[in-house]
XYZ file of C-alpha atoms in Angstrom:
446
model
C 36.848 151.693 149.165
C 36.319 152.517 152.895
C 32.750 152.290 154.422
C 32.363 156.065 154.549
C 33.199 156.402 150.867
C 31.115 153.603 149.770
C 28.224 155.111 151.620
C 28.847 158.467 149.834
C 28.965 156.739 146.369
C 25.632 154.915 147.315
C 23.755 158.302 148.584
C 24.978 160.132 145.435
C 23.638 157.397 143.160
C 20.554 157.514 145.059
C 20.071 161.315 144.536
C 20.937 161.140 140.905
C 18.257 158.410 140.507
C 15.662 160.321 142.523
C 16.264 163.342 140.369
C 16.005 161.438 136.992
C 12.731 159.694 138.095
C 11.406 163.186 138.719
C 12.861 164.731 135.563
C 11.971 161.628 133.113
C 9.092 159.962 134.853
C 7.126 160.858 131.667
C 9.468 158.760 129.508
C 10.142 155.201 130.743
C 12.574 154.444 127.859
C 14.691 157.103 128.520
C 14.441 156.532 132.235
C 15.183 152.962 131.896
C 18.177 153.645 129.697
C 19.583 156.003 132.278
C 18.685 154.356 135.456
C 19.845 150.873 134.272
C 23.906 151.761 134.572
C 23.352 152.997 138.034
C 21.471 149.838 139.265
C 24.265 147.681 137.736
C 27.077 150.008 139.214
C 25.361 149.529 142.651
C 24.690 145.722 142.182
C 27.870 144.443 140.321
C 30.450 144.706 143.380
C 27.616 143.454 145.791
C 29.084 140.015 146.539
C 32.617 141.577 147.072
C 31.064 144.031 149.549
C 29.485 141.011 151.389
C 32.867 139.426 151.677
C 34.585 142.446 153.218
C 32.255 142.267 156.062
C 33.585 138.869 156.879
C 37.192 139.928 156.507
C 37.031 143.383 157.582
C 40.975 143.784 158.467
C 44.278 142.410 157.156
C 44.769 140.605 160.261
C 41.414 138.821 159.845
C 42.700 137.103 156.558
C 44.725 135.124 158.867
C 41.821 133.198 160.122
C 40.445 132.096 156.641
C 40.132 128.415 156.411
C 40.618 126.029 153.527
C 36.706 125.455 153.523
C 36.068 129.208 153.208
C 38.688 129.758 150.762
C 37.417 127.059 148.301
C 33.980 128.767 148.525
C 35.603 131.976 147.634
C 37.353 130.758 144.635
C 34.472 128.535 143.620
C 32.784 132.120 143.382
C 35.274 133.471 141.380
C 35.347 130.619 138.871
C 31.672 130.032 138.468
C 29.965 133.435 138.749
C 32.290 136.557 139.009
C 35.046 135.805 136.116
C 33.891 132.300 134.605
C 35.391 132.697 131.253
C 38.629 134.255 132.131
C 39.247 132.181 135.313
C 38.850 128.994 133.297
C 41.061 130.076 130.439
C 43.718 131.126 132.936
C 43.778 127.708 134.303
C 43.967 126.022 130.733
C 46.809 128.625 129.933
C 48.587 127.877 133.322
C 48.944 124.184 132.149
C 49.953 125.104 128.696
C 52.977 127.571 130.156
C 54.003 124.557 131.877
C 55.317 122.963 128.312
C 57.948 125.659 128.117
C 59.823 123.924 130.512
C 62.061 121.043 128.722
C 61.840 118.605 131.693
C 57.784 118.824 131.797
C 57.612 118.642 127.873
C 60.168 115.861 127.712
C 58.055 113.703 130.098
C 54.678 114.694 128.219
C 56.032 113.535 124.952
C 57.698 110.199 126.549
C 54.209 109.262 127.501
C 52.925 109.660 123.838
C 49.473 110.854 125.033
C 49.644 113.557 122.696
C 50.658 111.697 119.688
C 47.162 110.698 118.723
C 44.558 113.559 118.523
C 41.982 111.307 120.230
C 44.198 110.521 123.079
C 45.274 114.070 123.352
C 41.753 115.264 123.546
C 41.214 112.416 126.212
C 44.034 113.686 128.065
C 43.012 117.337 128.138
C 39.423 116.364 129.172
C 40.568 114.079 132.062
C 42.982 116.758 133.372
C 40.083 119.401 133.342
C 37.846 116.588 135.076
C 40.223 116.094 137.938
C 41.185 119.642 138.376
C 37.432 120.729 138.170
C 36.534 118.251 140.785
C 39.315 119.674 143.162
C 38.195 123.173 142.519
C 34.423 122.865 142.059
C 33.609 120.726 145.127
C 33.591 121.841 148.700
C 37.115 121.410 150.176
C 37.223 118.228 152.301
C 33.885 116.620 150.483
C 33.603 113.004 149.205
C 34.073 114.197 145.643
C 36.857 116.700 146.384
C 38.617 113.737 148.170
C 37.984 111.387 145.163
C 39.461 113.807 142.674
C 42.355 114.736 144.727
C 43.159 110.836 145.419
C 42.908 110.054 141.727
C 45.269 112.926 140.810
C 47.757 111.914 143.614
C 47.692 108.209 142.109
C 48.323 109.044 138.449
C 51.245 111.049 139.572
C 52.717 108.580 142.325
C 54.141 106.265 139.622
C 56.176 109.186 137.870
C 57.273 110.462 141.395
C 58.429 107.296 142.884
C 60.189 106.634 139.465
C 61.911 109.960 139.313
C 60.420 111.219 136.350
C 58.700 114.053 137.793
C 60.847 116.781 139.729
C 59.478 118.200 142.607
C 60.544 121.598 141.336
C 58.109 121.049 138.405
C 55.209 120.032 140.561
C 55.949 123.399 142.670
C 56.029 125.137 139.334
C 52.866 123.951 138.016
C 51.147 124.682 141.359
C 52.272 128.084 141.385
C 50.911 128.768 138.131
C 47.766 127.366 138.929
C 47.622 130.122 141.909
C 48.959 132.949 140.031
C 47.757 132.861 136.485
C 44.146 133.656 137.476
C 45.215 136.657 139.207
C 47.273 137.875 136.491
C 44.569 137.195 133.706
C 41.860 138.916 135.776
C 44.301 141.907 136.266
C 44.813 142.169 132.486
C 41.315 141.165 130.985
C 38.592 141.620 133.364
C 36.406 144.521 134.639
C 38.138 144.633 137.896
C 41.269 143.198 139.665
C 41.029 140.741 142.612
C 40.477 141.854 146.106
C 43.171 141.231 148.526
C 40.670 139.042 150.217
C 40.145 136.907 146.865
C 43.949 136.830 146.373
C 44.255 135.406 149.952
C 41.658 132.604 149.132
C 43.605 131.497 146.222
C 46.848 131.437 148.431
C 44.862 129.539 151.055
C 43.437 127.082 148.541
C 46.508 126.234 146.619
C 48.677 126.034 149.347
C 46.301 123.294 150.655
C 46.388 121.443 147.502
C 50.174 121.458 147.488
C 50.148 119.913 151.112
C 47.456 117.319 149.689
C 49.753 116.480 146.913
C 52.694 116.180 149.294
C 54.860 118.554 146.735
C 57.055 120.474 149.711
C 57.728 124.155 149.799
C 61.537 123.914 149.992
C 62.901 126.738 147.890
C 60.207 129.288 148.979
C 61.361 131.934 151.467
C 58.630 131.322 154.068
C 59.614 127.539 154.293
C 63.460 128.079 154.039
C 63.363 130.520 156.797
C 61.283 128.686 159.055
C 58.910 131.706 159.524
C 56.155 130.494 157.312
C 53.558 132.730 156.148
C 51.006 134.849 157.998
C 48.087 134.499 155.335
C 47.372 133.284 152.024
C 48.651 136.699 150.269
C 51.755 136.387 151.627
C 52.139 132.760 150.345
C 50.918 133.861 147.144
C 53.709 136.582 146.757
C 56.342 134.152 147.936
C 55.222 131.523 145.513
C 55.073 134.118 142.821
C 58.595 135.213 143.103
C 59.822 131.742 143.141
C 57.875 130.941 139.893
C 59.381 133.946 138.164
C 62.967 132.802 139.305
C 62.345 129.185 138.197
C 61.321 130.329 134.586
C 64.443 132.663 134.215
C 66.585 129.400 135.194
C 64.494 126.492 133.270
C 62.545 128.190 130.561
C 64.435 127.928 127.577
C 64.148 126.790 123.827
C 63.789 123.228 123.168
C 62.696 121.097 120.410
C 60.462 119.089 122.631
C 59.018 122.248 123.905
C 58.130 123.042 120.138
C 56.719 119.716 119.402
C 54.344 119.675 122.356
C 53.083 123.103 121.586
C 52.353 122.468 118.033
C 50.281 119.499 119.202
C 48.593 121.706 121.972
C 48.002 124.535 119.813
C 46.071 122.168 117.198
C 43.998 120.847 120.247
C 43.108 124.373 121.328
C 42.222 125.399 117.648
C 40.404 122.183 116.784
C 36.826 123.421 116.908
C 37.857 126.777 115.173
C 36.841 127.135 111.625
C 39.637 126.989 109.106
C 39.307 130.460 108.127
C 39.643 131.648 111.664
C 42.771 129.224 112.644
C 45.205 131.897 111.603
C 43.914 134.517 113.958
C 43.414 132.151 116.501
C 47.013 131.119 116.183
C 48.135 134.763 116.553
C 45.841 135.142 119.652
C 47.702 132.000 121.313
C 50.937 133.624 120.243
C 50.533 137.074 121.980
C 49.236 135.543 124.914
C 52.366 133.493 125.440
C 54.481 136.316 126.100
C 58.210 136.615 124.834
C 59.586 134.351 127.377
C 57.306 131.546 126.435
C 57.340 132.357 122.734
C 61.018 132.002 122.601
C 61.174 128.816 124.822
C 58.516 127.033 122.562
C 60.199 128.165 119.604
C 57.237 129.791 118.307
C 57.377 131.857 115.211
C 54.128 133.633 115.101
C 53.586 136.873 116.662
C 51.169 139.697 116.782
C 52.758 142.072 119.241
C 49.921 144.630 118.870
C 47.211 142.696 120.354
C 45.775 143.083 123.913
C 47.759 146.069 124.976
C 51.314 144.669 124.074
C 54.161 146.735 122.487
C 53.180 147.817 119.008
C 53.510 150.408 116.405
C 51.448 153.533 116.917
C 48.444 153.933 114.711
C 47.917 150.291 113.793
C 44.604 149.893 112.964
C 44.379 146.240 114.176
C 45.780 147.505 117.468
C 43.264 150.221 117.882
C 40.399 147.717 116.998
C 41.743 145.016 119.545
C 42.255 147.385 122.478
C 38.833 149.083 121.729
C 37.057 145.578 121.870
C 38.723 144.858 125.259
C 37.930 148.166 126.712
C 34.176 147.722 125.434
C 34.006 144.425 127.018
C 35.206 145.484 130.520
C 33.060 148.415 130.197
C 30.093 146.393 129.450
C 30.690 143.807 132.369
C 31.205 146.672 134.823
C 28.440 148.901 133.891
C 25.889 147.055 131.759
C 26.054 143.379 133.129
C 24.158 142.389 136.376
C 25.935 140.083 138.855
C 25.593 136.327 137.699
C 22.821 134.723 139.695
C 23.649 131.207 141.232
C 21.366 129.442 139.026
C 23.537 130.698 135.988
C 26.836 129.543 137.358
C 29.158 128.105 135.153
C 29.975 124.665 136.661
C 31.750 121.995 134.865
C 30.123 118.770 136.099
C 26.625 117.751 137.387
C 26.131 117.817 141.034
C 24.080 114.592 141.463
C 25.082 110.967 140.413
C 23.479 109.327 137.230
C 22.047 105.919 137.607
C 25.291 104.371 136.777
C 26.873 106.290 139.755
C 28.769 108.502 137.288
C 28.773 112.425 136.781
C 28.551 114.291 133.427
C 30.369 117.017 132.003
C 28.060 120.022 131.202
C 30.103 121.331 128.124
C 32.915 120.467 125.987
C 35.563 121.786 123.584
C 35.684 120.126 120.190
C 35.482 116.301 121.625
C 32.300 115.394 123.709
C 33.793 113.311 126.363
C 31.847 112.481 129.467
C 28.740 114.613 128.034
C 25.299 112.855 128.325
C 23.632 112.436 124.766
C 20.479 114.228 125.757
C 18.181 115.436 122.831
C 19.404 119.222 123.516
C 23.174 118.029 123.352
C 22.611 115.960 120.248
C 20.350 118.251 118.423
C 20.592 121.705 120.028
C 22.370 124.692 118.187
C 25.794 123.977 119.317
C 25.413 120.525 118.043
C 24.462 121.371 114.585
C 27.417 123.768 114.501
C 29.547 120.941 115.389
C 28.078 118.807 112.803
C 28.641 121.680 110.242
C 32.411 121.682 110.895
C 32.645 117.824 110.951
C 32.867 117.299 114.543
C 31.564 114.632 116.671
C 28.391 115.384 119.159
C 27.412 113.479 122.275
C 26.419 110.100 121.591
C 28.354 109.481 118.504
C 30.462 106.250 117.703
C 29.134 104.287 120.570
C 30.983 104.241 124.011
C 34.000 106.125 122.504
C 33.566 109.341 124.377
C 32.122 107.683 127.468
C 28.521 108.819 127.124
C 27.760 107.195 130.574
C 29.852 110.027 132.185
C 32.790 109.643 134.570
C 33.996 108.246 137.832
C 36.973 110.001 139.366
C 38.475 106.818 140.374
C 38.616 105.567 136.644
C 39.454 109.157 135.088
C 43.013 108.932 133.283
C 44.726 107.751 130.202
C 43.662 104.537 128.379
C 46.162 102.613 129.754
C 45.370 103.596 133.616
C 41.400 103.246 132.911
C 40.077 101.146 135.662
C 43.325 100.603 137.133
C 44.705 101.599 140.453
C 41.610 101.375 142.537
C 43.343 99.966 145.513
C 45.896 102.829 145.412
C 43.085 105.285 144.668
C 41.163 104.022 148.062
C 44.738 104.442 149.936
C 45.299 108.009 148.718
C 41.617 108.747 149.758
C 42.154 107.509 153.024
C 45.325 109.364 153.522
C 43.598 112.705 152.601
C 40.464 112.065 155.040
C 42.865 111.416 157.909
C 45.100 114.514 156.940
C 41.927 116.707 157.124
C 40.690 115.306 160.291
C 44.105 116.136 161.905
C 44.047 119.637 160.496
C 40.642 120.337 161.861
C 41.790 119.325 165.060
C 45.191 121.325 164.974
C 44.064 124.550 163.341
C 40.542 124.514 162.690
C 40.990 124.042 158.902
C 43.136 127.300 158.685
C 46.593 126.256 157.295
C 48.339 129.338 158.535
C 47.434 128.377 161.903
C 49.679 125.599 161.996
C 53.321 124.992 162.265
C 55.303 124.353 159.286
C 55.793 120.546 158.454
């Protein structure tokens, strides 16, 4: 929306509000019901309007720094679209299981054979990704999360067990899936500035993980990318081509999918697991569903192809439309004190940090009175699920340190490797600041 049209919209809303105040001033209930949607219409896109003042032209996107991109994507994940953004990242990881080389490696590690180990691995991945996304770029905690991630992968990379292409594919999904999910399920699409921020951020993550961008047009041509959006378009096209080539039916994919869906539905009541399984099925899409050899399908859900007149389809589409409408016109912008953050900001007396919420298994959650005896805890107990503080130290009630996060066999190991990785990241960031002021598109290709 141009500044002139935005001003005209606000002026029109002001005139309407003035008339309504005059017309219904005698009836505060009617007045409130009429004015509230107008107020939310003005306030809902306020953060985006402020962002556009920082990047008023397409050319200005070329100056976006990693620090700025980090703050923008944090706003998307914690305040603007917290539920959908988080689910998109979870599904991005899930989607990698449709590549046989990735599923074979994960099955070989046997981390998903035992339910407790599987939940621990799932939580550890969430912790490290959350530290990388949820902390300011270049901060101490960001470097610690990234260093631990690099160290965990380093052994597999040196042993040739992880293909560079699979690493790039996973990175590309983490960058692109939030864009796709928000487009499909949220009250508005991402603005080009926000897409640029995701591109800047995830290109920086790829460089920090030393993945390499061979195969992307911008890299192979030597021209590079002018901004984050151009990088996003390039990596999106590469991911699509890689899936067409590598995503195919495989028994390993199927076995891993069955175990992962069981994790996703662990906390769902037995009577609802069937519906939950169908939702997961439709979110897969045809290509992924075929690669995972998944037989369940509910093709009428969430706007997918379906027979006309199907009652379930009408209900599903209506619910989705109602959600979008309510978020757009009835929900006020989420204030900062209600931001959805994954981990605590301040360290505990043990020098650890706590997860602020959990799914099914309460790893790294502080066993406070509320967490043990609040409403969600009672629901969990009724379903036979553990709550924070149960079973002694099994769920790490003292919290986590990034340098210790990982599978049971890696817990407390790799401290020296972790420190070397962290020092390398700190050196890289200092060099980046000297060369390009934190803007990755202001530097030559490596």
